[in-house]
Tab-separated table of C-alpha atoms in Angstrom:
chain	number	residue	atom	x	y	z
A	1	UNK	CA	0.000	0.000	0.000
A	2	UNK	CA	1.532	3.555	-1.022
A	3	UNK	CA	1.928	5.383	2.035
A	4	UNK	CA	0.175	7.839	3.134
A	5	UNK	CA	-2.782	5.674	1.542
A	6	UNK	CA	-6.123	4.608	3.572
A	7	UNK	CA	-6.589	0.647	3.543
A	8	UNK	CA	-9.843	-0.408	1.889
A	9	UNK	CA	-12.981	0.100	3.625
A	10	UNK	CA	-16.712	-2.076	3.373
A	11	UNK	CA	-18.206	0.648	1.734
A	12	UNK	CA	-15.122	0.741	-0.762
A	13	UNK	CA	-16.110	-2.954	-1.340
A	14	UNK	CA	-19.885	-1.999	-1.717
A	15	UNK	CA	-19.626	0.437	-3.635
A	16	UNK	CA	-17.389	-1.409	-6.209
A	17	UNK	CA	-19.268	-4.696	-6.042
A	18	UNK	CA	-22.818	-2.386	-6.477
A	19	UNK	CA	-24.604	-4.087	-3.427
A	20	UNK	CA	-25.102	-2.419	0.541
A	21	UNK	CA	-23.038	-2.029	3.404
A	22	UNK	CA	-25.128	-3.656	4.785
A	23	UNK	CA	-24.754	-6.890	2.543
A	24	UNK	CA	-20.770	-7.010	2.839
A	25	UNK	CA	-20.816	-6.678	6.648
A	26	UNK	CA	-23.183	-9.770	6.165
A	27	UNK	CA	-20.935	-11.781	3.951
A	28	UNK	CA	-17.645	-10.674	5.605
A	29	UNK	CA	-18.499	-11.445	8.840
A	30	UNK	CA	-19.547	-14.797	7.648
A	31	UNK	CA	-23.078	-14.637	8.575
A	32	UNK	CA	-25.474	-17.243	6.412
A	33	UNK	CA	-28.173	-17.002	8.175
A	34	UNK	CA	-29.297	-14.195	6.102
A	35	UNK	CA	-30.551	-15.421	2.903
A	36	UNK	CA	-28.175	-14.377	-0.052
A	37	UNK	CA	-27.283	-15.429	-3.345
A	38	UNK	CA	-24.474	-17.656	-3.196
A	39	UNK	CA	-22.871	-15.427	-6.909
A	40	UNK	CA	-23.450	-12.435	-4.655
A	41	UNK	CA	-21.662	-13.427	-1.620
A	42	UNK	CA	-18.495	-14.267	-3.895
A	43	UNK	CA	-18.908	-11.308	-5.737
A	44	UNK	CA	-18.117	-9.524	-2.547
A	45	UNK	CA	-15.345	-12.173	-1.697
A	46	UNK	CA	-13.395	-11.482	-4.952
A	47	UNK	CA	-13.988	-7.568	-4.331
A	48	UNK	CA	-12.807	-7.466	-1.095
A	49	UNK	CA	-9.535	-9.988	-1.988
A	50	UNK	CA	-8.749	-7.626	-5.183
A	51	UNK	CA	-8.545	-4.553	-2.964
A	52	UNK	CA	-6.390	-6.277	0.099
A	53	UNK	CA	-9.277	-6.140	2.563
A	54	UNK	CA	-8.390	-7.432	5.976
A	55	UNK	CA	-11.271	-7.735	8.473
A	56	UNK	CA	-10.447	-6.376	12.322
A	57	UNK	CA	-9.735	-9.928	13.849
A	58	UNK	CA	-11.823	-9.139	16.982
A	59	UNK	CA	-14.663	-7.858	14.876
A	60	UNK	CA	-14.681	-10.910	13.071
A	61	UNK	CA	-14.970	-13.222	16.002
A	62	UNK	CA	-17.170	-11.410	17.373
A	63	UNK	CA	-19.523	-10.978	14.017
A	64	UNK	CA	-18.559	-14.429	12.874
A	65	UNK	CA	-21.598	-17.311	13.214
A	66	UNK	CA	-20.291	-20.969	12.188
A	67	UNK	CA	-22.273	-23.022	9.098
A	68	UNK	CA	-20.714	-26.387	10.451
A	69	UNK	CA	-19.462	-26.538	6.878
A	70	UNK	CA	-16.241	-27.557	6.008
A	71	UNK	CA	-14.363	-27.228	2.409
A	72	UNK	CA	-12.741	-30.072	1.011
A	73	UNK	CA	-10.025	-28.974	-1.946
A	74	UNK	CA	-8.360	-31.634	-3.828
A	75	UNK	CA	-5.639	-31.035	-7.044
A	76	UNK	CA	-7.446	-33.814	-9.020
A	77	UNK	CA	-10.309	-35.462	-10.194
A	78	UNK	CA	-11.896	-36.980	-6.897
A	79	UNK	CA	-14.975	-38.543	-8.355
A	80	UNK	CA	-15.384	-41.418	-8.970
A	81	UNK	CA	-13.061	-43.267	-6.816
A	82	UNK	CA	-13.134	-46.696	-5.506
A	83	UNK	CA	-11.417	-49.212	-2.725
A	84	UNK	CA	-7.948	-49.425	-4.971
A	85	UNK	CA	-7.963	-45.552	-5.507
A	86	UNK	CA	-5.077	-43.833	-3.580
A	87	UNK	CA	-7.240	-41.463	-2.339
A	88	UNK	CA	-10.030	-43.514	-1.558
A	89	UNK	CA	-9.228	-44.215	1.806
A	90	UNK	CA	-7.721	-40.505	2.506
A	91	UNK	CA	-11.883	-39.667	1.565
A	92	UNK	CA	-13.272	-42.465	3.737
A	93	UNK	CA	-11.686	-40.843	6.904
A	94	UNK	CA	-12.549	-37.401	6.041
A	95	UNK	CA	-16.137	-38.433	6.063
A	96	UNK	CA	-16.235	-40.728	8.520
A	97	UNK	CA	-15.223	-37.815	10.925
A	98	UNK	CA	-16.794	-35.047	9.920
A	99	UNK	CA	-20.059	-36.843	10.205
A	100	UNK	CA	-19.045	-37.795	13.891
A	101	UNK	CA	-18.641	-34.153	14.594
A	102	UNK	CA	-21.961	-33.053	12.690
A	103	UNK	CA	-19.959	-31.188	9.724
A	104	UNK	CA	-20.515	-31.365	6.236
A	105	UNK	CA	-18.405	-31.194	3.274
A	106	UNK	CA	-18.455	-29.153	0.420
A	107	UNK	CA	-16.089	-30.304	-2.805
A	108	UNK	CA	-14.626	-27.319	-4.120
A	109	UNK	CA	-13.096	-28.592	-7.947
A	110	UNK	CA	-9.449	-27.642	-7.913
A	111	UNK	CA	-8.845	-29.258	-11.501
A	112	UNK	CA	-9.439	-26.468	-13.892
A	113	UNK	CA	-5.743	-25.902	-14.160
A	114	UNK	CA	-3.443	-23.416	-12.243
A	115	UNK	CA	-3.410	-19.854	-12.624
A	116	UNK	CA	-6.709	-17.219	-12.290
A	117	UNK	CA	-9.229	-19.804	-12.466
A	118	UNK	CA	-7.418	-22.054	-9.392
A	119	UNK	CA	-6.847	-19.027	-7.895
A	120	UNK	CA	-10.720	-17.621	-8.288
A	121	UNK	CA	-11.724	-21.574	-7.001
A	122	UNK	CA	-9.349	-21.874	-3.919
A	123	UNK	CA	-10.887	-18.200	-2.828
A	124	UNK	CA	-14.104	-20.240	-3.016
A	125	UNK	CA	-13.032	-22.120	0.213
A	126	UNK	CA	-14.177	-19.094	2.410
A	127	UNK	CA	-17.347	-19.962	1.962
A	128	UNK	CA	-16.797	-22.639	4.479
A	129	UNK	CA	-15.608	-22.704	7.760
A	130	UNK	CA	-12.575	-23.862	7.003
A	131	UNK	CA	-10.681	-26.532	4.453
A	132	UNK	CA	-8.758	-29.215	3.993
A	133	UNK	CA	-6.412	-29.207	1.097
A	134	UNK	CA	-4.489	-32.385	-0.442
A	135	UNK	CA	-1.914	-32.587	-3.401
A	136	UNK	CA	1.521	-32.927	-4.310
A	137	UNK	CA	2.295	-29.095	-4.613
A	138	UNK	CA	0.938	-26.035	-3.077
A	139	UNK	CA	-0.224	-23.061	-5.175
A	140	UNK	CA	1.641	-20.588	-2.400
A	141	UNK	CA	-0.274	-17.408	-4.225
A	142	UNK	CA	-3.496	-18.058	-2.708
A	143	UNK	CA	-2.714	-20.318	-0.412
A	144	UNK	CA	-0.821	-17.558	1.553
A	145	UNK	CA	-3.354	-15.442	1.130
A	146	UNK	CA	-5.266	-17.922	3.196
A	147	UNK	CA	-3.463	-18.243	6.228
A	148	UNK	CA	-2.665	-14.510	6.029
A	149	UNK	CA	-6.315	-13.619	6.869
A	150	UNK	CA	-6.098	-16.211	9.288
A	151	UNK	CA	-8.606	-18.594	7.303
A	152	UNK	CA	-8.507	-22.045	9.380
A	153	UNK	CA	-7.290	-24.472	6.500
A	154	UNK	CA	-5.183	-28.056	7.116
A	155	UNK	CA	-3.334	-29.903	4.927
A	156	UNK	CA	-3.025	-33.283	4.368
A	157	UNK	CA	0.596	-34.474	3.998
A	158	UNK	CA	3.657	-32.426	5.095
A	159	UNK	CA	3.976	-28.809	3.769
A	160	UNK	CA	7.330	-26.914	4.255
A	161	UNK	CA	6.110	-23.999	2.269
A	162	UNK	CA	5.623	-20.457	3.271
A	163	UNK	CA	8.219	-20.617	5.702
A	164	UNK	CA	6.350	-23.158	7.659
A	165	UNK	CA	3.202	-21.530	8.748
A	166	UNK	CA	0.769	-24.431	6.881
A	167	UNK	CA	-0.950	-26.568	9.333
A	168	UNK	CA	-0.700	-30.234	8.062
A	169	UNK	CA	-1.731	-33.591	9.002
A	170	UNK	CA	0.941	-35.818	7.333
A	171	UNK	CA	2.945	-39.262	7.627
A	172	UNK	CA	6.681	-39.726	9.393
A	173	UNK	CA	7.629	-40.558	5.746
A	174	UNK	CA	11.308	-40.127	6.870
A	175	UNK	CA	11.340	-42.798	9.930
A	176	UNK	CA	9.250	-44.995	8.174
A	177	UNK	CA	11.570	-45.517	5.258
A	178	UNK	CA	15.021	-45.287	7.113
A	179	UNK	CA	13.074	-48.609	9.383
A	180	UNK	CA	13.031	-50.537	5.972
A	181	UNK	CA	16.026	-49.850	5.134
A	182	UNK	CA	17.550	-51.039	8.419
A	183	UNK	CA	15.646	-54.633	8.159
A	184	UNK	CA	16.949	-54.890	4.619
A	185	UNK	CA	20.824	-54.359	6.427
A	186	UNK	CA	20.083	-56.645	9.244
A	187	UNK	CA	18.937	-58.841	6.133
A	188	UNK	CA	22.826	-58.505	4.913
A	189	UNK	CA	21.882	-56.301	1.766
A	190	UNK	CA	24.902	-54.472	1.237
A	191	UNK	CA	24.124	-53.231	-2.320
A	192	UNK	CA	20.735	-51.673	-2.790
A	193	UNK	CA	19.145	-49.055	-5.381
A	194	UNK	CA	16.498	-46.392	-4.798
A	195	UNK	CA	14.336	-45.679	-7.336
A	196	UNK	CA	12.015	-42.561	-7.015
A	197	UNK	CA	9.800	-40.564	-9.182
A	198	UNK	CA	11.093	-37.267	-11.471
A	199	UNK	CA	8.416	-34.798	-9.481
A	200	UNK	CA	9.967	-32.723	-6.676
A	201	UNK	CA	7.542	-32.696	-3.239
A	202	UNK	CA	8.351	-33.169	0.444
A	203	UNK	CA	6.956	-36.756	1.042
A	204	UNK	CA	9.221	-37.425	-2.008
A	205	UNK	CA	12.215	-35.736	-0.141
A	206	UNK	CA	11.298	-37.246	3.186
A	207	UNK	CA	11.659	-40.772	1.613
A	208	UNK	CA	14.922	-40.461	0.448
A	209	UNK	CA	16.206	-39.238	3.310
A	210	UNK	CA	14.839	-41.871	5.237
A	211	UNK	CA	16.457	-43.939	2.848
A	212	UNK	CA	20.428	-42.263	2.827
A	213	UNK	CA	19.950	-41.776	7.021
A	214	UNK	CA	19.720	-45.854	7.589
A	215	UNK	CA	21.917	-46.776	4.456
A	216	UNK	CA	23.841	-43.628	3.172
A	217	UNK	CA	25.665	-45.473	0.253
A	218	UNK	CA	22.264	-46.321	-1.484
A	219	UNK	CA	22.117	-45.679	-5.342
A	220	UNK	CA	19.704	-43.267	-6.303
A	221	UNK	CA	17.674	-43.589	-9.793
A	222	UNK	CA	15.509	-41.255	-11.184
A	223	UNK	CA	12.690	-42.548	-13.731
A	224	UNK	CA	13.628	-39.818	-16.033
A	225	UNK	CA	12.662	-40.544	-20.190
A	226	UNK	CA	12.757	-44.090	-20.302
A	227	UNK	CA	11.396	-46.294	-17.656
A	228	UNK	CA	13.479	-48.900	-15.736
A	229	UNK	CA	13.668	-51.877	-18.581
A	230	UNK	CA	14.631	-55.331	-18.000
A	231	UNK	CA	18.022	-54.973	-19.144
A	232	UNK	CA	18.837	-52.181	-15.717
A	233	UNK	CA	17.338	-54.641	-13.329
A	234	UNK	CA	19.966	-57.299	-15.227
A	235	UNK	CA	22.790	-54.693	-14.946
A	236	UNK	CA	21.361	-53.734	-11.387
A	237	UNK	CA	21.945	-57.629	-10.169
A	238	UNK	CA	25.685	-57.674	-12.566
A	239	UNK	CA	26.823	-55.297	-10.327
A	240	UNK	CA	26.070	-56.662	-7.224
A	241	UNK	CA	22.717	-55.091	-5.971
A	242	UNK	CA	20.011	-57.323	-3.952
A	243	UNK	CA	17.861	-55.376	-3.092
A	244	UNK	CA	15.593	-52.861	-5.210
A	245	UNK	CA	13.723	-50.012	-2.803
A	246	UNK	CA	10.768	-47.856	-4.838
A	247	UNK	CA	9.104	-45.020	-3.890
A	248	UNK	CA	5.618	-45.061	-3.399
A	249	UNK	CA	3.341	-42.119	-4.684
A	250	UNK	CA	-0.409	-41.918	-5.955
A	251	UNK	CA	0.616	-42.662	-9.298
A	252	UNK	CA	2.232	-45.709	-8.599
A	253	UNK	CA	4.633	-45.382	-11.064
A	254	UNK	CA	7.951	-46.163	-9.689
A	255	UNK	CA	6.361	-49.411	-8.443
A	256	UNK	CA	5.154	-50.980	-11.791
A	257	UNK	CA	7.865	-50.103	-13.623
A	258	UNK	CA	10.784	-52.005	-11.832
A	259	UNK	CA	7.672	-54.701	-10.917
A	260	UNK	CA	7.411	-54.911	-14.788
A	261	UNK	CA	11.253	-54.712	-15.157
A	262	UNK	CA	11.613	-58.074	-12.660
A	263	UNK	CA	9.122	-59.920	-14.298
A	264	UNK	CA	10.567	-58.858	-17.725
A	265	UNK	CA	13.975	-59.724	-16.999
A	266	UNK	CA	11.975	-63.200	-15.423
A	267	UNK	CA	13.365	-62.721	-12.289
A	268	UNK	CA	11.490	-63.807	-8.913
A	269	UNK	CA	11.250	-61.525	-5.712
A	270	UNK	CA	12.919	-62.601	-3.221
A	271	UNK	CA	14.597	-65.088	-4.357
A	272	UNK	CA	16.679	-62.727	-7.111
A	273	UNK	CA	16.048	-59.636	-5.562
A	274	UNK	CA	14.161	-58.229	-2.826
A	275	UNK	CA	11.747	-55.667	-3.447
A	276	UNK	CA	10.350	-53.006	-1.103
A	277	UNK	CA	7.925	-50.295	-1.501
A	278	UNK	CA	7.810	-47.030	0.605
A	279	UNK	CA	4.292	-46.594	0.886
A	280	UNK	CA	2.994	-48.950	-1.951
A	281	UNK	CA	0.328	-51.627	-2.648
A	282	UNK	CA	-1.486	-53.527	0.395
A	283	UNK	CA	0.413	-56.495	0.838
A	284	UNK	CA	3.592	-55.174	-0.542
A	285	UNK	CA	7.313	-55.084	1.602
A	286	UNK	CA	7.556	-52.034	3.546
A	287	UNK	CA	5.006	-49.545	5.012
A	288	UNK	CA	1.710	-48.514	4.662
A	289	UNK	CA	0.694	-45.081	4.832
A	290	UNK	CA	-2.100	-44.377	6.966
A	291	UNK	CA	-4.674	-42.845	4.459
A	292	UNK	CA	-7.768	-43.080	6.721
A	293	UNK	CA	-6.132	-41.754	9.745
A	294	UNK	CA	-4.655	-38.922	8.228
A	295	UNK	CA	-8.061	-37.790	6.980
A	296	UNK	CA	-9.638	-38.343	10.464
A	297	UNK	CA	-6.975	-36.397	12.100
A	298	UNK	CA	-7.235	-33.827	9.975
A	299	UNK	CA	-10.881	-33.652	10.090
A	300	UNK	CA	-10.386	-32.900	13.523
A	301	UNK	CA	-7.706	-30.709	13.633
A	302	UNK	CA	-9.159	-28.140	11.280
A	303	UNK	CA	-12.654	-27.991	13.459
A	304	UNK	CA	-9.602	-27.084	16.332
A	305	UNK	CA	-8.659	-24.731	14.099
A	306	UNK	CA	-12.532	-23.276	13.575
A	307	UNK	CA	-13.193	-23.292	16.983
A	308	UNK	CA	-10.207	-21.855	18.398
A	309	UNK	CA	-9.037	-24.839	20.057
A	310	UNK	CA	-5.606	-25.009	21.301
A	311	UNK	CA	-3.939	-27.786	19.244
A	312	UNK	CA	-0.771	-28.743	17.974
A	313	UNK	CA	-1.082	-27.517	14.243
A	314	UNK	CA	1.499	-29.927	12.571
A	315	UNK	CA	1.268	-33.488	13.093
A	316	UNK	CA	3.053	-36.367	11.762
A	317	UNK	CA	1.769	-40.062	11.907
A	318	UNK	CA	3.514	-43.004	12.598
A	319	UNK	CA	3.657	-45.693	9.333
A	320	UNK	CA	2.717	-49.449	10.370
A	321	UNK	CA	5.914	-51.549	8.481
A	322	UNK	CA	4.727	-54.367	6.484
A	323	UNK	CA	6.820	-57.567	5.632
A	324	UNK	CA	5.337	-58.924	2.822
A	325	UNK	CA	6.521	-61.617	0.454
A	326	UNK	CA	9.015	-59.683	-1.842
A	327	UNK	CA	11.916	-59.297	0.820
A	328	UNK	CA	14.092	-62.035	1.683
A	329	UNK	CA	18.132	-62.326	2.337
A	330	UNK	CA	20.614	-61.954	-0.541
A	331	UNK	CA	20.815	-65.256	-2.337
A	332	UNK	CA	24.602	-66.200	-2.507
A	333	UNK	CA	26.146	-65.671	-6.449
C-alpha cells in the first residue's frame, strides 16, 4: 500500500461490487443465516480480496456465526473413486469424521488448471468454515493469502512452504523408510538401489532421506525418459545389488515399472532380488501409509482450528511396516 494511503474500507467494497453495506458486513463477517445469493456473496469475496481487505480480527470473532461446513479442496479429479484408488481411503476418513462431529463437506473442484481460475476456485473455500487441502504441490499465491487472513485451512501431507506456517496432518515418511532400510541391512543387503519418481515434493524428499539416514551409500535412480527396462534390473543384479527399494506415490509409477522390469527380466522376488515399496500396494514389503487416519486427524484438527481450540497444528503419523513376500536375504552368487 503507497503510504500515506487509507486501507480499503466495506463501503469501498460496496460500492465497487454495487450491493449495501449492509450486505458485505453480512458476507464478511460470515453470517449465512441471512438469505443471499451464493454469486453475490463471492462477488463480494473477490472484491474485497482484489482490494487487500483485511477484516479487524476481533470484529470478526465477534460478528462471525459458524455453518458447520467444512471445504474439502483436492488437485485432481476426486470422483469417482473406488477401494484401490489412492485417495479412496484418505476420503473415507474425512467423512467418517466429519459426520461424527456433525460437519458437512463441500467439494470445491481444484482441476481447472493453475493460474486465475485455481486461484478464483481456492478463494471459493471461504465460503466454508474452514478446508482441507491435499496434493503434491501447493499453489503458495493463494494459499498464503489464506493463512494470512487467518482462514482455518489443514493440509493433508507435510507442507514446508511459506516458511512453515501451513498446518498439516501428514505421515513420518522419513522414519518410516530409514526402518526398511535397516531390516533390509540386518537382512545382509549391502548393495541396494532407490528408485524414485522425477516430481519434486516433500513426502518425495522425506523418503529419500529416510532412505540415505539408515543406508547412506544407497544408489539413487531417477525414472527420467525411459522407464526402468529389463536390461537395468539385469545390470542392477551384474553389479552386485540385492535389493531394489521404490518409492511409493499416488501414481504408482515407480512401483510398476521395476515390478514390470523383474518380471521382464523373469526374475522372482525374493529369491533374485528383494523388493520393497515405501508406501505402496497392500500387501507389498515395507510400510503402509495411513490414508484413513490422516483424513480423520485432519478432520479434527481443522474444526480445532474453527473453533479456536488449542492444538498442535502440525502433526506427523507413525507408518505401520509391512513384511510382505518380496523381501528375503541376498541369495549367494
Amino acid at each position: 500500500m503507497a503510504a500515506g494511503r487509507r486501507p480499503p474500507r466495506q463501503a469501498d467494497i460496496a460500492r465497487i461490487a454495487g450491493v449495501s453495506q449492509a450486505t458485505v458486513s453480512v458476507v464478511l463477517g460470515g453470517n449465512r443465516s441471512v438469505r443471499m445469493a451464493e454469486s453475490t456473496r463471492q462477488r463480494v469475496m473477490e472484491v474485497a480480496q482484489d482490494l487487500g481487505y483485511v477484516p479487524h480480527p476481533v470484529a470478526t470473532r465477534l460478528a462471525r456465526s459458524r455453518s458447520n461446513l467444512l471445504g474439502l479442496y483436492t488437485f485432481r479429479s476426486a470422483f469417482p473413486t473406488d477401494e484401490a484408488d489412492t485417495y479412496h481411503p484418505i476420503l473415507s476418513g474425512v467423512e467418517e469424521q466429519a459426520a461424527k462431529l456433525g460437519q458437512d463437506l463441500i467439494l470445491f473442484t481444484g482441476t481447472s488448471g493453475p493460474g486465475a481460475r485455481q486461484e478464483a476456485a481456492i478463494r471459493r473455500t471461504r465460503l466454508a468454515d474452514g478446508c482441507l487441502f491435499f496434493g503434491r504441490h501447493v499453489p503458495e499465491g493463494p494459499v498464503s493469502r489464506l493463512v494470512d487472513d487467518g482462514f482455518p485451512l489443514v493440509y493433508i501431507g507435510r507442507r514446508p512452504e511459506l516458511g512453515g506456517r501451513i498446518p498439516y496432518v501428514g505421515a513420518d515418511y522419513v522414519t518410516a523408510s530409514a526402518l526398511v532400510l535397516r531390516r533390509l541391512l540386518d537382512l545382509g543387503h549391502r548393495e541396494i538401489r532407490y528408485v524414485r519418481e522425477v516430481d519434486e515434493a516433500p513426502s518425495s524428499e522425506d523418503r529419500q532421506r529416510g532412505v540415505l539416514r539408515a543406508a547412506p551409500r544407497t544408489g539413487v535412480v531417477r525414472l527420467q525418459g525411459t522407464e526402468v527396462t529389463a536390461t537395468t534390473v539385469r545390470g542392477w543384479i551384474a553389479d552386485g545389488v540385492t535389493a531394489v527399494v521404490v518409492e511409493g506415490t499416488d501414481t504408482g509409477t515407480a512401483y510398476r515399472a521395476v515390478r514390470r522390469a523383474v518380471d521382464t527380466a523373469g526374475l522372482s522376488t525374493p529369491d533374485d532380488l528383494s523388493l520393497a515399496v515405501l508406501g505402496g500396494p497392500p500387501g507389498v514389503s515395507g510400510f503402509e501409509v495411513p490414508m484413513r487416519e490422516m483424513g480423520r486427524r485432519a478432520v479434527r484438527l481443522l474444526v480445532d482450528l474453527v473453533t479456536e481450540k488449542t492444538t498442535a497444528s502440525q502433526q506427523l503419523l507413525r507408518c505401520p511396516q509391512v513384511d510382505g513376500a518380496q523381501v528375503g536375504p541376498p541369495r549367494s552368487r
